[in-house]
CSV table of C-alpha atoms in Angstrom, one decimal:
chain,number,residue,atom,x,y,z
A,1,MET,CA,2.8,-23.9,-56.8
A,2,LEU,CA,0.8,-25.9,-54.5
A,3,GLU,CA,-1.1,-28.7,-55.8
A,4,LYS,CA,-4.0,-31.2,-54.0
A,5,LYS,CA,-5.8,-33.8,-55.0
A,6,VAL,CA,-9.5,-33.4,-53.3
A,7,ARG,CA,-12.7,-35.5,-53.8
A,8,VAL,CA,-16.2,-34.0,-54.3
A,9,GLN,CA,-18.1,-35.6,-51.3
A,10,ASN,CA,-21.2,-33.7,-51.3
A,11,LYS,CA,-24.0,-35.9,-53.1
A,12,LEU,CA,-25.2,-33.3,-55.4
A,13,GLY,CA,-21.7,-32.6,-56.7
A,14,LEU,CA,-20.4,-29.4,-57.8
A,15,HIS,CA,-23.6,-27.7,-58.8
A,16,ALA,CA,-24.3,-23.9,-58.7
A,17,ARG,CA,-24.2,-23.2,-54.9
A,18,PRO,CA,-21.0,-25.0,-54.0
A,19,ALA,CA,-19.5,-23.9,-57.3
A,20,ALA,CA,-20.3,-20.3,-56.2
A,21,LEU,CA,-18.7,-20.7,-52.8
A,22,LEU,CA,-15.7,-21.9,-54.3
A,23,VAL,CA,-15.3,-19.2,-56.7
A,24,LYS,CA,-16.0,-16.7,-53.9
A,25,THR,CA,-13.3,-18.2,-51.7
A,26,ALA,CA,-10.8,-18.3,-54.4
A,27,ASN,CA,-11.4,-14.5,-55.2
A,28,LYS,CA,-10.6,-13.9,-51.6
A,29,PHE,CA,-6.7,-14.5,-52.5
A,30,LYS,CA,-4.5,-12.8,-54.7
A,31,SER,CA,-2.9,-16.3,-56.0
A,32,ASP,CA,-3.9,-17.7,-59.4
A,33,VAL,CA,-6.4,-20.8,-58.6
A,34,PHE,CA,-6.8,-23.8,-61.4
A,35,LEU,CA,-9.1,-26.6,-61.1
A,36,THR,CA,-8.1,-30.1,-63.1
A,37,ARG,CA,-10.5,-32.9,-63.6
A,38,GLU,CA,-9.5,-35.3,-66.0
A,39,SER,CA,-7.7,-33.8,-68.8
A,40,GLN,CA,-9.9,-30.5,-68.5
A,41,VAL,CA,-8.2,-27.4,-66.7
A,42,VAL,CA,-10.3,-24.4,-65.6
A,43,ASN,CA,-9.9,-20.9,-64.0
A,44,GLY,CA,-10.9,-21.6,-60.2
A,45,LYS,CA,-12.0,-18.1,-59.8
A,46,SER,CA,-14.7,-18.4,-62.7
A,47,ILE,CA,-18.1,-19.7,-62.0
A,48,MET,CA,-18.5,-20.6,-65.8
A,49,GLY,CA,-14.9,-22.5,-65.6
A,50,VAL,CA,-16.0,-24.2,-62.3
A,51,MET,CA,-19.7,-25.0,-63.7
A,52,MET,CA,-17.9,-26.4,-66.8
A,53,LEU,CA,-16.0,-29.5,-65.0
A,54,ALA,CA,-19.6,-30.8,-64.3
A,55,ALA,CA,-17.9,-32.6,-61.4
A,56,ASN,CA,-20.6,-35.0,-59.7
A,57,TYR,CA,-20.3,-36.7,-56.3
A,58,GLY,CA,-17.0,-38.9,-56.1
A,59,SER,CA,-15.1,-36.8,-58.8
A,60,GLU,CA,-11.4,-36.3,-58.3
A,61,ILE,CA,-10.0,-32.6,-58.9
A,62,THR,CA,-6.6,-31.3,-58.4
A,63,LEU,CA,-6.4,-27.8,-56.8
A,64,SER,CA,-3.4,-25.8,-58.2
A,65,VAL,CA,-2.7,-22.7,-56.7
A,66,LYS,CA,0.2,-20.2,-57.6
A,67,GLY,CA,1.0,-16.8,-55.7
A,68,GLU,CA,1.7,-15.1,-52.6
A,69,ASP,CA,-0.6,-16.3,-50.6
A,70,GLU,CA,-1.2,-19.8,-52.1
A,71,GLU,CA,-0.9,-21.7,-49.1
A,72,ALA,CA,-3.8,-19.7,-47.0
A,73,ALA,CA,-5.7,-20.1,-50.5
A,74,LEU,CA,-5.4,-23.8,-50.8
A,75,ALA,CA,-6.2,-24.4,-47.0
A,76,GLU,CA,-9.2,-22.8,-47.1
A,77,LEU,CA,-10.3,-24.5,-50.7
A,78,VAL,CA,-9.2,-27.7,-49.3
A,79,LYS,CA,-11.4,-27.1,-46.3
A,80,LEU,CA,-14.6,-26.4,-48.3
A,81,PHE,CA,-14.1,-29.8,-50.1
A,82,ASP,CA,-13.4,-31.7,-46.8
A,83,GLY,CA,-16.7,-29.9,-45.3
A,84,LYS,CA,-18.8,-30.9,-48.1
A,85,PHE,CA,-19.7,-27.4,-49.0
A,86,GLY,CA,-22.1,-27.4,-46.0
A,87,GLU,CA,-24.1,-30.1,-47.6
A,88,GLN,CA,-24.7,-33.7,-46.8
């Protein structure tokens, strides 16, 4: 299992559009994806789970990826956070 801490860098936080993009990306891979914010752990392949995090700007999230394509999945997910989900 691979883990990496990321920070929400887009000003509006992890609202519907970036959450949907995250879930869509996570579902491209066979690996299991989980997101942890504070003590809350959610399935990264569920839009409801990701939205439940209510992650606003500056929130720290731990991405946990486990499976046969975990390295590629983690790299793409980190890229989304680093790229601010295409927002400001």
